[in-house]
Each structure stands twice: as structure tokens, then as C-alpha cells.
PDB file of C-alpha atoms in Angstrom:
ATOM      1  CA  GLN A   1       8.642  -2.334 -18.439  1.00  0.00           C
ATOM      2  CA  VAL A   2       6.390  -2.704 -15.392  1.00  0.00           C
ATOM      3  CA  GLN A   3       7.196  -0.251 -12.639  1.00  0.00           C
ATOM      4  CA  LEU A   4       5.642   0.381  -9.229  1.00  0.00           C
ATOM      5  CA  VAL A   5       7.228   3.319  -7.363  1.00  0.00           C
ATOM      6  CA  GLU A   6       6.293   4.094  -3.800  1.00  0.00           C
ATOM      7  CA  SER A   7       6.752   7.503  -2.264  1.00  0.00           C
ATOM      8  CA  GLY A   8       5.620   9.523   0.817  1.00  0.00           C
ATOM      9  CA  GLY A   9       7.374   7.657   3.596  1.00  0.00           C
ATOM     10  CA  GLY A  10       9.237   9.385   6.381  1.00  0.00           C
ATOM     11  CA  LEU A  11       9.874   9.964  10.074  1.00  0.00           C
ATOM     12  CA  LEU A  12       7.062  11.366  12.264  1.00  0.00           C
ATOM     13  CA  GLN A  13       5.748  11.340  15.804  1.00  0.00           C
ATOM     14  CA  PRO A  14       2.937   9.176  17.216  1.00  0.00           C
ATOM     15  CA  GLY A  15      -0.466  10.583  16.351  1.00  0.00           C
ATOM     16  CA  GLY A  16       0.744  12.110  13.048  1.00  0.00           C
ATOM     17  CA  SER A  17      -0.389  11.325   9.506  1.00  0.00           C
ATOM     18  CA  LEU A  18       1.256  10.321   6.210  1.00  0.00           C
ATOM     19  CA  ARG A  19      -0.057   9.646   2.772  1.00  0.00           C
ATOM     20  CA  LEU A  20       1.786   7.010   0.739  1.00  0.00           C
ATOM     21  CA  SER A  21       1.571   6.933  -3.024  1.00  0.00           C
ATOM     22  CA  CYS A  22       2.338   4.190  -5.531  1.00  0.00           C
ATOM     23  CA  ALA A  23       2.751   5.183  -9.186  1.00  0.00           C
ATOM     24  CA  VAL A  24       2.262   2.283 -11.618  1.00  0.00           C
ATOM     25  CA  SER A  25       3.327   2.066 -15.287  1.00  0.00           C
ATOM     26  CA  GLY A  26       3.711  -0.654 -17.894  1.00  0.00           C
ATOM     27  CA  LEU A  27       0.495  -2.565 -17.164  1.00  0.00           C
ATOM     28  CA  SER A  28      -3.294  -2.145 -17.583  1.00  0.00           C
ATOM     29  CA  PHE A  29      -3.728  -0.524 -14.171  1.00  0.00           C
ATOM     30  CA  SER A  30      -7.533  -0.571 -14.164  1.00  0.00           C
ATOM     31  CA  ARG A  31      -7.565  -4.395 -14.419  1.00  0.00           C
ATOM     32  CA  TYR A  32      -5.387  -4.937 -11.348  1.00  0.00           C
ATOM     33  CA  ALA A  33      -6.350  -5.150  -7.694  1.00  0.00           C
ATOM     34  CA  MET A  34      -3.866  -3.121  -5.564  1.00  0.00           C
ATOM     35  CA  SER A  35      -2.609  -3.735  -2.091  1.00  0.00           C
ATOM     36  CA  TRP A  36      -0.297  -2.275   0.541  1.00  0.00           C
ATOM     37  CA  TYR A  37       1.932  -4.631   2.571  1.00  0.00           C
ATOM     38  CA  ARG A  38       4.350  -3.844   5.344  1.00  0.00           C
ATOM     39  CA  GLN A  39       7.276  -5.541   6.954  1.00  0.00           C
ATOM     40  CA  ALA A  40       8.686  -4.560  10.337  1.00  0.00           C
ATOM     41  CA  PRO A  41      12.134  -5.646  11.595  1.00  0.00           C
ATOM     42  CA  GLY A  42      12.034  -9.319  12.673  1.00  0.00           C
ATOM     43  CA  LYS A  43       8.508  -9.834  11.444  1.00  0.00           C
ATOM     44  CA  GLU A  44       6.893 -11.382   8.321  1.00  0.00           C
ATOM     45  CA  ARG A  45       5.453  -9.201   5.614  1.00  0.00           C
ATOM     46  CA  GLU A  46       1.752  -8.616   6.243  1.00  0.00           C
ATOM     47  CA  LEU A  47      -1.205  -7.406   4.158  1.00  0.00           C
ATOM     48  CA  VAL A  48      -2.283  -3.990   5.397  1.00  0.00           C
ATOM     49  CA  ALA A  49      -4.981  -2.973   2.925  1.00  0.00           C
ATOM     50  CA  GLY A  50      -6.423  -3.965  -0.428  1.00  0.00           C
ATOM     51  CA  ILE A  51      -8.654  -2.431  -3.046  1.00  0.00           C
ATOM     52  CA  SER A  52     -10.441  -3.922  -6.065  1.00  0.00           C
ATOM     53  CA  SER A  53      -9.686  -2.961  -9.602  1.00  0.00           C
ATOM     54  CA  VAL A  54     -12.504  -0.391  -9.839  1.00  0.00           C
ATOM     55  CA  GLY A  55     -12.155   0.769  -6.244  1.00  0.00           C
ATOM     56  CA  GLY A  56     -15.503  -0.473  -5.014  1.00  0.00           C
ATOM     57  CA  ILE A  57     -14.275  -3.017  -2.440  1.00  0.00           C
ATOM     58  CA  THR A  58     -11.632  -2.447   0.221  1.00  0.00           C
ATOM     59  CA  ASN A  59     -10.293  -4.497   3.092  1.00  0.00           C
ATOM     60  CA  TYR A  60      -7.885  -3.816   6.013  1.00  0.00           C
ATOM     61  CA  VAL A  61      -5.996  -5.691   8.642  1.00  0.00           C
ATOM     62  CA  ASP A  62      -7.738  -5.271  12.036  1.00  0.00           C
ATOM     63  CA  SER A  63      -4.854  -3.269  13.529  1.00  0.00           C
ATOM     64  CA  VAL A  64      -5.304  -0.346  11.060  1.00  0.00           C
ATOM     65  CA  LYS A  65      -9.105  -0.302  10.686  1.00  0.00           C
ATOM     66  CA  GLY A  66     -10.458   3.179  11.325  1.00  0.00           C
ATOM     67  CA  ARG A  67      -7.004   4.776  10.954  1.00  0.00           C
ATOM     68  CA  PHE A  68      -5.901   3.868   7.378  1.00  0.00           C
ATOM     69  CA  THR A  69      -7.701   4.368   4.110  1.00  0.00           C
ATOM     70  CA  ILE A  70      -6.688   2.833   0.755  1.00  0.00           C
ATOM     71  CA  SER A  71      -7.837   4.507  -2.423  1.00  0.00           C
ATOM     72  CA  ARG A  72      -6.954   4.537  -6.138  1.00  0.00           C
ATOM     73  CA  ASP A  73      -7.160   6.940  -9.089  1.00  0.00           C
ATOM     74  CA  ASN A  74      -7.329   4.883 -12.269  1.00  0.00           C
ATOM     75  CA  ALA A  75      -6.909   7.991 -14.431  1.00  0.00           C
ATOM     76  CA  LYS A  76      -3.543   8.633 -12.736  1.00  0.00           C
ATOM     77  CA  ASN A  77      -2.462   4.950 -12.436  1.00  0.00           C
ATOM     78  CA  THR A  78      -1.856   5.571  -8.736  1.00  0.00           C
ATOM     79  CA  VAL A  79      -2.854   3.883  -5.471  1.00  0.00           C
ATOM     80  CA  TYR A  80      -2.738   5.676  -2.124  1.00  0.00           C
ATOM     81  CA  LEU A  81      -2.571   4.775   1.590  1.00  0.00           C
ATOM     82  CA  GLN A  82      -3.698   7.527   3.928  1.00  0.00           C
ATOM     83  CA  MET A  83      -2.391   6.793   7.429  1.00  0.00           C
ATOM     84  CA  ASN A  84      -3.740   8.656  10.380  1.00  0.00           C
ATOM     85  CA  SER A  85      -3.234   8.400  14.166  1.00  0.00           C
ATOM     86  CA  LEU A  86       0.078   6.605  13.534  1.00  0.00           C
ATOM     87  CA  LYS A  87       1.543   4.403  16.264  1.00  0.00           C
ATOM     88  CA  PRO A  88       5.101   3.180  16.859  1.00  0.00           C
ATOM     89  CA  GLU A  89       4.021  -0.285  15.857  1.00  0.00           C
ATOM     90  CA  ASP A  90       3.195   1.031  12.362  1.00  0.00           C
ATOM     91  CA  THR A  91       6.922   1.408  11.782  1.00  0.00           C
ATOM     92  CA  ALA A  92       7.863  -0.684   8.815  1.00  0.00           C
ATOM     93  CA  VAL A  93       8.794  -0.733   5.145  1.00  0.00           C
ATOM     94  CA  TYR A  94       5.602  -0.337   3.160  1.00  0.00           C
ATOM     95  CA  TYR A  95       5.280  -2.129  -0.225  1.00  0.00           C
ATOM     96  CA  CYS A  96       2.793  -1.694  -3.051  1.00  0.00           C
ATOM     97  CA  LYS A  97       1.538  -4.720  -4.957  1.00  0.00           C
ATOM     98  CA  ALA A  98      -0.493  -5.118  -8.172  1.00  0.00           C
ATOM     99  CA  HIS A  99      -2.392  -8.343  -8.782  1.00  0.00           C
ATOM    100  CA  TRP A 100      -4.590  -9.659 -11.593  1.00  0.00           C
ATOM    101  CA  ALA A 101      -5.886 -13.082 -10.631  1.00  0.00           C
ATOM    102  CA  LEU A 102      -7.266 -13.906 -14.124  1.00  0.00           C
ATOM    103  CA  ILE A 103      -3.751 -14.140 -15.668  1.00  0.00           C
ATOM    104  CA  ALA A 104      -1.909 -14.920 -12.314  1.00  0.00           C
ATOM    105  CA  ALA A 105       0.128 -11.693 -12.668  1.00  0.00           C
ATOM    106  CA  GLU A 106       1.743 -10.123  -9.590  1.00  0.00           C
ATOM    107  CA  TYR A 107       4.149  -7.134  -9.318  1.00  0.00           C
ATOM    108  CA  TRP A 108       5.826  -5.456  -6.359  1.00  0.00           C
ATOM    109  CA  GLY A 109       7.299  -2.016  -5.678  1.00  0.00           C
ATOM    110  CA  GLN A 110      10.605  -1.378  -3.999  1.00  0.00           C
ATOM    111  CA  GLY A 111       9.161  -0.149  -0.727  1.00  0.00           C
ATOM    112  CA  THR A 112       9.221   3.036   1.317  1.00  0.00           C
ATOM    113  CA  GLN A 113      10.213   3.435   4.936  1.00  0.00           C
ATOM    114  CA  VAL A 114       7.726   4.718   7.547  1.00  0.00           C
ATOM    115  CA  THR A 115       9.114   5.395  11.060  1.00  0.00           C
ATOM    116  CA  VAL A 116       6.883   6.459  13.904  1.00  0.00           C
ATOM    117  CA  SER A 117       8.876   7.518  16.942  1.00  0.00           C
ATOM    118  CA  SER A 118       8.977  10.225  19.666  1.00  0.00           C
TER     119      SER A 118
END
């Protein structure tokens, strides 16, 4: 069975940092590009960051550039999102996604809540 399990969310003050993790099982992790999405109340789900299957290429939505870093450890089947200088507008449920375009495969995690508030 394919499983993507996010962890590391929580409540913190503006300016703080969190590191989200997504542990993946049941698929060939090193063949999948990985992404983090988020969805805030009343808004559409948006792509936050993506990383290629071997970790050499990354991309970010403009609003998080310079603050967030996506990385992966293929030996541990895990993708991370390091979030620094957090702002209230970063408050959302964060979701992990695995994608392999060659076979049109896509899988989603259940999400983890991040709340930034004073």
C-alpha cells in the first residue's frame, strides 16, 4: 500500500521556524518528484515547493522564496520542508505529493496543520 505521512506541523509565533517531514512507503521513492502544497481557509490549494527525483532541481512559489527550503533523503524515503521566518499568511494545511510523470502516477498525504499566530 502507498502511504505518505506528514508530520512536524504545529502552532508558533511569527518569525519562528518549523520543519515538516513526509515519510513515503509503498512506491519507488527515488523515481518520484516530490512537492509540498498548502491550503488556507477559503483559498485554493497552491503549490509551495517542488523537488526533482534526485534532488537536483527545486522550485518555489514567490511568496516563500528565501524562507522555505525543500529537500529529500532518498535513503530514508523522506521529503522535508524547512520553513523559516514564518508569517501569519503561511497558516494552512500542508500536503505532501509524490508524482511520476512517466506513468502518470500521483499520490497525496493526509496533511498537517501549520498555524502562525501571535
